[in-house]
Amino acid sequence: MTKIIAAEVHDVRFPTAAAGDGSDAINRGDYSASYVELKTDDGLAGAGFTFTNGRGNEITCAAITALQHHVVGRDLAEIVDEPVAFWRSLTADVQLRWLGPEKGVIHMAAGALVNAVWDLRAKAAGVPLWRLLAELPSEELVRTVDFHHITDAITPAEALDILERGRDGLADRLALLERDGFPSYTTSVGWLGYPDDKVRALTRTAYEEGWRAMKMKVGGPIDDDIRRARIIRAEIGPDALLMMDANQVWDVDEAIANMAVLAEVDPYWIEEPTHADDVLGHARIARAVDPIRVATGEVAANRVIFKQLLQADAIGVMQIDACRVAGVNEVLAELLMAAKFGVPVCPHAGGVGLCEYVQHLAIFDYLRVGTSLDGRMVEYVDHLHEHFVDPVRTKDGRYLLPEQPGYSTTLRPESIAEYAFPDGPVWRA
Amino acid sequence: MTKIIAAEVHDVRFPTAAAGDGSDAINRGDYSASYVELKTDDGLAGAGFTFTNGRGNEITCAAITALQHHVVGRDLAEIVDEPVAFWRSLTADVQLRWLGPEKGVIHMAAGALVNAVWDLRAKAAGVPLWRLLAELPSEELVRTVDFHHITDAITPAEALDILERGRDGLADRLALLERDGFPSYTTSVGWLGYPDDKVRALTRTAYEEGWRAMKMKVGGPIDDDIRRARIIRAEIGPDALLMMDANQVWDVDEAIANMAVLAEVDPYWIEEPTHADDVLGHARIARAVDPIRVATGEVAANRVIFKQLLQADAIGVMQIDACRVAGVNEVLAELLMAAKFGVPVCPHAGGVGLCEYVQHLAIFDYLRVGTSLDGRMVEYVDHLHEHFVDPVRTKDGRYLLPEQPGYSTTLRPESIAEYAFPDGPVWRA
């Protein structure tokens, strides 16, 4: 028996805003983690966090604290036996639910706790999370998903069928990943805060390092956007992929008009072309910009938003986030819906720790759900990995398989101490 | 000049859960207010709050505190001059925005502050908020709305046209309200926590008091729902309106099937038949249950969700909430869109203080935007009004016009002291 006896919550912030890293049309952040470690009576520690952009990280920490009584005092085996009941205890608390429902601060906090439990479970099993998931019986994976409010898009029987088919060829797919790693793309080249020369130099370096897919930020004045896009396209040649990310800054008709201009440089996808909640708007944009794909998901609040994006043919790329939705259980629902609707999943990463998180999800998706690498790439940003006990490793623009037990979510104790807000040495200075 | 020099935040909670008040398919709450008073250098105090369901009220209070620096230190005149810039300073803060964006805790907190400024503004003008709004020039009302992300549904020019037309006959409509009050309906009769006899007795009393529109909660076992519905219908006769509220508990197909059963008692609307984020699901349900109207909005996160509900013909009744969205400015956008799409607005109320808030919005809507009472009713629940300095007053099932300056949002100091969480006498006991 493994019993969870305590939850330690830490407000950890990295001073990234000053450097212009992560600047885009609407964000200028100090990458932060609302971080929780679940301690057990047999000496394990499960780590989870939600990513935030700096100010307000104390709010998500407060939400984790408000939810922790649903986790502390419980046996891990009991949670594993009743996964949806556990998940709903966090996402459908009769009082806290009002603060979402199932969105924003309270749902992100639930995600941190749910993911900490999955880290704990994988550590207890002595395997990386992707392997734990890939080797679970299909019935157990299905039992992990709350199908409430998504049965009009996918039924448990359909999910079971997808997962059973995902057992075929699994060994071959795993051998391929062990040999080559998982495809990725880089977002480090074209933040809005960077001048043209820096964009050119970063693009050149990334290309030399082996990257053949790169993402730039758009959403500034359209003349600036197209100028920077031409710089990148000139550096990477016609065959490499150039993705664009507008971070929701455009209105629907504005997105359509601007993409008509930016089409000149052959974008592979346009990400977050308008407000993240606007399913119908994304659907209109998708029809207008075809064959350029519409991508979104990093701030999609929950599985019901993803369900509608798929039902409305609004996206050609689904960008799940590991810790905005309520953890692995909800991501599973999203991966299964994407597989049913035939839309590739390219997880959102960057920030702090998002790359560590999503590599597990993408690998599992390939091994057991989506079962294809066609159009699949995990975002990669080369920031802040050094603070993790088990950081991502890449080679030639591909993620290598994580090998340590768990979900790669554990921060180094020295980093927690140094970047603790507001009392860590970095913030006192 | 009136300068805002301080924001006082109070966590105020009323122990309603124990009585079964407010129990429905998914909530069982201690009605609470994350309450803020903005103090000015000339001795005014503007009050705003967001409503929550008890636990977690400290989280929205923390979010108000995190946002208050955008308000404290500013001149009221400067805010009035640049309303959208002010509104965006709260809703699009480059770091805090990530916690929504524009939804849940952080958006509700923005709403509390925005509404406190409107209360202040109306108090400074010496008029109730509904009158302040109704008498503003159309151009100034249009300048108050952020049209970002809704221009595909309504343009500033269209909004101006609606508001200009709303000047015709205004004096007649005001005279009618002064004579009769504003229509309302009661939700106090059919909470899920009440036994049949209590439902019957409450329904009879409400009918005798003059109510001709009543709402019951559904979403329990369908046999219980239809039994309780028959009790109410038998008491109120065939002509009074019976509304139903499922509080999001059903899946889409389940909602359609259950409403086929409940159609027997001739429901006027079905409220929140499924997940609040499911625009496409509401649209399917609306087509299936016609002529029963689909109503929703109490947890609709923002104007972009309302925009889509209208674009998709998903609702026949729009239930705005005064303090889940970011205050009066965003409600204005919603009222204007509803008018353009020809959908009546019946505000969500109940909880604590929601009736005090929304009466102003419904009155303004009738006077200047929607300009009709056809299908318009404000929800009424007879709870907790005694804690307000300027409580709602009703007569024969209608709201009387508020007369005191402001937005009726000011809590009595004795109530704040007594119900302060966790240190007030009520909570220490």
Coordinates of C-alpha atoms in Angstrom, one line a residue, chain B:
Chain B
M1 CA -11.2 64.8 -9.8
T2 CA -12.0 61.5 -8.1
K3 CA -8.9 59.3 -7.5
I4 CA -9.1 55.7 -6.4
I5 CA -6.7 55.4 -3.6
A6 CA -7.3 51.9 -2.1
A7 CA -9.0 48.6 -2.7
E8 CA -10.3 46.6 0.2
V9 CA -10.9 43.0 -0.5
H10 CA -13.2 40.9 1.7
D11 CA -13.9 37.1 1.7
V12 CA -17.6 37.0 2.8
R13 CA -19.4 33.6 3.0
F14 CA -23.0 32.7 4.0
P15 CA -23.6 29.2 5.4
T16 CA -26.4 28.2 3.0
A17 CA -25.2 24.6 2.2
A18 CA -26.6 23.1 5.4
A19 CA -30.1 24.3 4.6
G20 CA -30.2 22.7 1.1
D21 CA -30.8 26.1 -0.5
G22 CA -29.2 26.3 -3.8
S23 CA -28.7 22.5 -4.2
D24 CA -29.0 21.3 -7.8
A25 CA -27.6 18.5 -9.9
I26 CA -24.0 19.7 -9.4
N27 CA -23.8 22.4 -6.8
R28 CA -24.2 22.5 -3.1
G29 CA -22.9 25.8 -2.0
D30 CA -22.2 28.3 0.7
Y31 CA -23.2 31.4 -1.2
S32 CA -20.2 33.8 -1.1
A33 CA -18.9 37.1 -2.4
S34 CA -15.4 37.9 -3.3
Y35 CA -16.1 41.5 -2.4
V36 CA -14.0 44.6 -3.1
E37 CA -14.6 48.3 -2.2
L38 CA -12.7 51.0 -4.0
K39 CA -12.1 54.0 -1.8
T40 CA -11.6 57.4 -3.3
D41 CA -9.8 60.5 -2.2
D42 CA -13.1 62.4 -2.0
G43 CA -14.7 59.9 0.3
L44 CA -16.7 57.7 -2.1
A45 CA -16.6 53.9 -2.0
G46 CA -17.4 51.8 -5.1
A47 CA -18.4 48.2 -4.4
G48 CA -18.2 45.2 -6.7
F49 CA -18.0 41.4 -6.1
T50 CA -18.0 38.2 -7.9
F51 CA -20.3 35.4 -6.6
T52 CA -18.8 32.0 -5.7
N53 CA -20.1 28.9 -4.1
G54 CA -18.1 28.8 -0.9
R55 CA -14.8 27.0 -0.8
G56 CA -12.4 28.7 -3.2
N57 CA -13.8 32.2 -2.4
E58 CA -10.2 32.9 -1.2
I59 CA -8.9 32.2 -4.7
T60 CA -11.1 34.8 -6.4
C61 CA -10.2 37.2 -3.6
A62 CA -6.5 36.5 -4.4
A63 CA -7.2 37.2 -8.0
I64 CA -8.8 40.5 -7.2
T65 CA -5.8 41.4 -5.2
A66 CA -3.5 40.4 -8.0
L67 CA -5.4 42.7 -10.4
Q68 CA -6.0 45.7 -8.2
H69 CA -2.9 47.6 -9.2
H70 CA -4.6 48.3 -12.5
V71 CA -7.3 50.2 -10.6
V72 CA -5.7 51.7 -7.5
G73 CA -4.0 55.1 -8.2
R74 CA -6.2 55.9 -11.2
D75 CA -8.5 58.8 -11.7
L76 CA -12.1 57.9 -12.3
A77 CA -12.2 60.5 -15.1
E78 CA -9.3 58.9 -16.9
I79 CA -11.0 55.4 -16.7
V80 CA -14.2 56.9 -18.1
D81 CA -12.3 58.6 -20.9
E82 CA -10.5 55.4 -22.0
P83 CA -12.9 52.6 -21.1
V84 CA -11.6 49.9 -23.4
A85 CA -8.0 50.6 -22.5
F86 CA -9.0 50.3 -18.8
W87 CA -11.0 47.1 -19.4
R88 CA -8.1 45.5 -21.3
S89 CA -5.7 46.4 -18.5
L90 CA -7.6 43.9 -16.4
T91 CA -8.6 41.3 -19.0
A92 CA -5.4 41.2 -21.0
D93 CA -2.7 41.7 -18.5
V94 CA 0.3 40.1 -20.2
Q95 CA 1.0 37.7 -17.3
L96 CA -2.3 37.2 -15.6
R97 CA -4.2 36.6 -18.9
W98 CA -2.7 33.1 -19.1
L99 CA -4.8 32.0 -16.1
G100 CA -8.0 32.3 -18.2
P101 CA -7.7 33.6 -20.8
E102 CA -10.9 35.6 -20.2
K103 CA -12.5 32.9 -18.2
G104 CA -12.9 31.5 -14.7
V105 CA -11.3 32.9 -11.6
I106 CA -9.2 35.7 -13.3
H107 CA -12.1 36.9 -15.4
M108 CA -14.5 36.9 -12.5
A109 CA -12.0 38.9 -10.5
A110 CA -11.7 41.4 -13.3
G111 CA -15.5 41.6 -13.3
A112 CA -15.6 42.4 -9.6
L113 CA -13.2 45.4 -10.1
V114 CA -14.9 46.6 -13.3
N115 CA -18.3 46.5 -11.6
A116 CA -16.9 48.4 -8.5
V117 CA -15.8 51.2 -10.9
W118 CA -19.3 51.3 -12.4
D119 CA -20.8 51.5 -8.9
L120 CA -18.4 54.3 -8.1
R121 CA -19.2 56.1 -11.3
A122 CA -23.0 55.9 -10.7
K123 CA -22.6 57.0 -7.1
A124 CA -20.4 59.9 -8.2
A125 CA -23.2 60.9 -10.7
G126 CA -25.8 60.5 -7.9
V127 CA -28.0 58.1 -9.9
P128 CA -28.7 54.4 -10.0
L129 CA -26.6 52.5 -12.5
W130 CA -29.6 51.7 -14.8
R131 CA -30.3 55.4 -15.2
L132 CA -26.7 56.3 -15.7
L133 CA -26.4 53.8 -18.6
A134 CA -29.8 54.6 -20.1
E135 CA -29.0 58.3 -20.3
L136 CA -25.5 58.0 -21.8
P137 CA -25.0 59.1 -25.4
S138 CA -25.0 56.2 -27.8
E139 CA -21.5 57.0 -28.9
E140 CA -20.2 56.8 -25.3
L141 CA -21.9 53.4 -24.8
V142 CA -20.3 52.1 -28.0
R143 CA -16.9 53.3 -26.9
T144 CA -17.4 51.3 -23.7
V145 CA -17.5 48.0 -25.5
D146 CA -14.4 46.0 -26.6
F147 CA -15.4 44.7 -30.0
H148 CA -12.2 42.6 -30.3
H149 CA -13.2 39.0 -31.4
I150 CA -16.8 39.8 -31.9
T151 CA -16.7 42.0 -35.1
D152 CA -17.9 39.0 -37.1
A153 CA -21.1 39.2 -35.1
I154 CA -21.6 42.9 -34.5
T155 CA -19.8 46.0 -35.6
P156 CA -19.5 49.3 -33.7
A157 CA -21.7 50.8 -36.4
E158 CA -24.4 48.2 -35.9
A159 CA -24.2 48.7 -32.1
L160 CA -24.6 52.5 -32.5
D161 CA -27.7 52.0 -34.7
I162 CA -29.3 49.7 -32.1
L163 CA -28.6 52.2 -29.3
E164 CA -29.9 55.2 -31.3
R165 CA -33.1 53.4 -32.1
G166 CA -33.3 52.6 -28.4
R167 CA -33.9 56.3 -27.7
D168 CA -37.3 56.2 -29.4
G169 CA -40.0 55.6 -26.8
L170 CA -37.6 55.5 -23.9
A171 CA -39.8 57.8 -21.8
D172 CA -42.8 55.6 -22.3
R173 CA -40.9 52.5 -21.4
L174 CA -39.6 54.1 -18.2
A175 CA -43.1 55.2 -17.2
L176 CA -44.3 51.6 -17.7
L177 CA -41.5 50.3 -15.4
E178 CA -42.2 53.0 -12.8
R179 CA -45.8 51.9 -12.8
D180 CA -45.5 48.1 -13.0
G181 CA -41.9 47.1 -12.2
F182 CA -39.9 44.6 -14.2
P183 CA -41.2 41.1 -14.7
S184 CA -39.4 38.3 -12.9
Y185 CA -39.7 34.6 -12.1
T186 CA -38.8 32.6 -9.0
T187 CA -36.4 29.8 -8.5
S188 CA -37.2 29.3 -4.8
V189 CA -39.7 26.5 -5.3
G190 CA -37.9 23.5 -6.8
W191 CA -34.4 22.9 -5.6
L192 CA -33.3 19.2 -5.8
G193 CA -32.6 19.2 -2.0
Y194 CA -36.3 19.8 -1.2
P195 CA -38.8 17.0 -0.6
D196 CA -42.1 16.9 -2.6
D197 CA -44.2 18.4 0.1
K198 CA -41.9 21.3 0.4
V199 CA -42.0 21.8 -3.4
R200 CA -45.8 21.7 -3.4
A201 CA -46.1 24.2 -0.5
L202 CA -43.5 26.6 -1.9
T203 CA -45.2 26.5 -5.3
R204 CA -48.6 27.2 -3.8
T205 CA -47.2 30.1 -1.7
A206 CA -45.4 31.6 -4.7
Y207 CA -48.5 31.4 -6.9
E208 CA -50.5 33.1 -4.1
E209 CA -47.8 35.8 -4.0
G210 CA -48.4 36.6 -7.6
W211 CA -45.6 34.6 -9.4
R212 CA -46.7 33.3 -12.8
A213 CA -43.3 31.9 -13.9
M214 CA -41.4 29.4 -11.8
K215 CA -38.3 27.4 -12.3
M216 CA -37.5 23.9 -11.0
K217 CA -34.2 22.0 -11.0
V218 CA -34.0 18.8 -13.1
G219 CA -31.1 16.4 -13.7
G220 CA -31.8 13.8 -11.0
P221 CA -33.4 10.5 -12.0
I222 CA -35.9 11.2 -14.8
D223 CA -38.7 9.6 -12.8
D224 CA -38.1 12.0 -9.9
D225 CA -37.9 15.0 -12.3
I226 CA -41.2 14.3 -14.0
R227 CA -42.9 13.6 -10.7
R228 CA -41.8 16.9 -9.3
A229 CA -42.6 18.7 -12.5
R230 CA -46.2 17.3 -12.4
I231 CA -46.6 18.6 -8.8
I232 CA -45.6 22.1 -9.9
R233 CA -47.7 22.1 -13.0
A234 CA -50.7 20.9 -11.1
E235 CA -50.3 23.8 -8.6
I236 CA -49.8 26.5 -11.2
G237 CA -52.3 25.5 -13.8
P238 CA -51.8 25.4 -17.6
D239 CA -51.1 29.1 -18.1
A240 CA -48.3 29.9 -15.8
L241 CA -44.7 29.3 -17.1
L242 CA -42.7 26.4 -15.8
M243 CA -39.0 26.6 -16.6
M244 CA -36.5 23.7 -16.0
D245 CA -32.8 23.9 -15.2
A246 CA -30.5 20.9 -15.6
N247 CA -27.3 22.6 -14.5
Q248 CA -25.3 20.9 -17.3
V249 CA -25.7 17.4 -16.0
W250 CA -26.8 15.7 -19.2
D251 CA -24.9 14.6 -22.3
V252 CA -26.3 15.9 -25.5
D253 CA -28.3 12.9 -26.5
E254 CA -29.4 12.4 -22.9
A255 CA -30.8 15.9 -22.8
I256 CA -32.8 15.3 -26.0
A257 CA -34.2 12.1 -24.6
N258 CA -35.1 13.5 -21.2
M259 CA -36.7 16.6 -22.6
A260 CA -39.0 14.3 -24.7
V261 CA -40.3 12.9 -21.4
L262 CA -40.5 16.3 -19.6
A263 CA -42.3 17.9 -22.6
E264 CA -45.5 16.4 -21.1
V265 CA -45.7 19.3 -18.6
D266 CA -45.1 22.0 -21.2
P267 CA -41.8 23.5 -20.1
Y268 CA -41.2 27.0 -21.3
W269 CA -37.4 26.6 -21.4
I270 CA -34.7 24.1 -20.6
E271 CA -31.7 25.8 -19.0
E272 CA -28.2 24.4 -19.1
P273 CA -29.2 21.1 -20.7
T274 CA -25.5 20.1 -21.2
H275 CA -21.9 21.3 -20.6
A276 CA -21.8 25.1 -20.7
D277 CA -18.9 25.2 -23.2
D278 CA -20.8 23.0 -25.7
V279 CA -22.1 25.5 -28.3
L280 CA -22.6 22.8 -30.9
G281 CA -24.3 20.6 -28.4
H282 CA -26.7 23.3 -27.4
A283 CA -27.5 23.9 -31.1
R284 CA -28.4 20.3 -31.6
I285 CA -30.5 20.2 -28.5
A286 CA -32.3 23.4 -29.5
R287 CA -33.3 21.9 -32.9
A288 CA -34.5 18.7 -31.2
V289 CA -36.6 20.2 -28.4
D290 CA -38.2 23.1 -30.4
P291 CA -40.6 24.8 -29.5
I292 CA -39.2 24.4 -25.9
R293 CA -36.5 27.1 -25.7
V294 CA -32.9 26.4 -24.8
A295 CA -31.5 28.8 -22.2
T296 CA -28.0 29.2 -20.9
G297 CA -25.4 31.7 -19.8
E298 CA -24.9 31.7 -16.1
V299 CA -21.4 30.2 -16.5
A300 CA -20.8 31.3 -20.1
A301 CA -17.2 32.5 -19.7
N302 CA -17.2 35.6 -21.9
R303 CA -18.7 37.4 -24.9
V304 CA -17.1 35.0 -27.4
I305 CA -19.1 32.1 -26.0
F306 CA -22.3 34.1 -26.2
K307 CA -21.4 35.2 -29.7
Q308 CA -21.3 31.6 -30.9
L309 CA -24.4 30.6 -29.1
L310 CA -26.2 33.3 -31.1
Q311 CA -24.5 32.5 -34.4
A312 CA -25.3 28.9 -34.1
D313 CA -29.0 29.4 -33.2
A314 CA -28.2 27.5 -30.0
I315 CA -30.3 29.6 -27.6
G316 CA -33.8 31.0 -27.4
V317 CA -33.0 32.8 -24.1
M318 CA -29.8 34.5 -23.2
Q319 CA -29.0 34.3 -19.5
I320 CA -26.3 36.8 -18.8
D321 CA -24.5 36.9 -15.5
A322 CA -23.4 40.2 -14.1
C323 CA -20.1 39.1 -12.5
R324 CA -18.9 36.0 -14.3
V325 CA -18.0 38.0 -17.3
A326 CA -15.8 41.1 -16.9
G327 CA -18.4 43.5 -15.7
V328 CA -20.7 46.0 -17.3
N329 CA -18.5 46.6 -20.3
E330 CA -18.7 43.0 -21.4
V331 CA -22.4 42.7 -20.5
L332 CA -23.0 45.6 -22.9
A333 CA -21.4 43.6 -25.7
E334 CA -23.7 40.7 -24.9
L335 CA -26.9 42.8 -24.7
L336 CA -26.1 44.4 -28.1
M337 CA -25.4 41.0 -29.7
A338 CA -28.7 39.6 -28.3
A339 CA -30.6 42.6 -29.7
K340 CA -29.0 42.1 -33.1
F341 CA -29.8 38.4 -33.1
G342 CA -33.3 38.9 -31.7
V343 CA -32.9 36.8 -28.6
P344 CA -34.5 37.9 -25.3
V345 CA -32.2 38.4 -22.3
C346 CA -33.3 36.9 -19.0
P347 CA -30.5 37.5 -16.5
H348 CA -29.2 34.8 -14.2
A349 CA -29.6 35.7 -10.5
G350 CA -29.9 34.2 -7.1
G351 CA -26.8 33.3 -5.1
V352 CA -25.9 36.4 -3.1
G353 CA -26.2 39.8 -4.7
L354 CA -26.9 38.6 -8.2
C355 CA -30.5 39.9 -8.1
E356 CA -29.2 43.3 -6.9
Y357 CA -26.8 43.4 -9.8
V358 CA -28.8 42.2 -12.7
Q359 CA -32.0 44.3 -12.1
H360 CA -30.0 47.3 -13.4
L361 CA -28.9 45.4 -16.5
A362 CA -32.3 44.2 -17.4
I363 CA -33.9 47.6 -16.9
F364 CA -31.2 49.3 -19.1
D365 CA -31.7 46.5 -21.7
Y366 CA -35.4 47.2 -21.9
L367 CA -35.0 51.0 -21.9
R368 CA -32.2 51.3 -24.5
V369 CA -31.3 48.0 -26.2
G370 CA -33.8 45.2 -26.4
T371 CA -36.7 47.7 -25.9
S372 CA -39.3 44.9 -25.4
L373 CA -40.6 43.0 -22.4
D374 CA -41.7 40.1 -24.6
G375 CA -40.2 37.0 -23.0
R376 CA -38.1 39.1 -20.6
M377 CA -37.9 38.1 -16.9
V378 CA -35.3 38.5 -14.3
E379 CA -34.6 35.5 -12.1
Y380 CA -35.6 36.1 -8.5
V381 CA -34.5 34.1 -5.4
D382 CA -35.5 35.3 -2.0
H383 CA -32.2 34.8 -0.2
L384 CA -29.7 37.1 1.5
H385 CA -31.0 40.4 0.3
E386 CA -31.0 41.7 3.9
H387 CA -27.2 42.0 3.8
F388 CA -27.3 44.8 1.2
V389 CA -27.5 48.5 1.8
D390 CA -29.9 48.9 -1.2
P391 CA -31.6 45.5 -1.5
V392 CA -33.9 44.5 -4.3
R393 CA -37.6 45.2 -3.8
T394 CA -40.3 43.2 -5.4
K395 CA -44.1 43.5 -5.6
D396 CA -46.5 41.0 -7.2
G397 CA -43.6 39.1 -8.8
R398 CA -41.9 42.1 -10.3
Y399 CA -38.8 44.1 -9.5
L400 CA -39.3 47.7 -8.5
L401 CA -36.9 50.2 -9.9
P402 CA -33.8 50.8 -7.8
E403 CA -33.6 54.4 -6.6
Q404 CA -30.4 54.8 -4.7
P405 CA -27.2 55.9 -6.5
G406 CA -24.9 53.1 -7.6
Y407 CA -25.1 49.5 -8.6
S408 CA -26.9 48.2 -5.4
T409 CA -23.7 46.2 -4.7
T410 CA -22.8 47.6 -1.3
L411 CA -22.9 45.1 1.5
R412 CA -23.8 46.3 5.0
P413 CA -20.6 46.7 7.1
E414 CA -22.2 44.5 9.9
S415 CA -22.8 41.7 7.4
I416 CA -19.2 41.9 6.2
A417 CA -18.0 41.7 9.7
E418 CA -20.3 38.9 10.7
Y419 CA -19.8 36.6 7.7
A420 CA -16.1 37.3 7.0
F421 CA -14.3 34.0 6.4
P422 CA -12.7 32.4 8.3
D423 CA -12.7 34.9 11.2
G424 CA -16.3 36.2 11.4
P425 CA -18.4 35.1 14.3
V426 CA -20.6 32.9 12.0
W427 CA -17.6 30.9 10.9
R428 CA -15.9 30.7 14.2
A429 CA -18.9 29.1 15.8

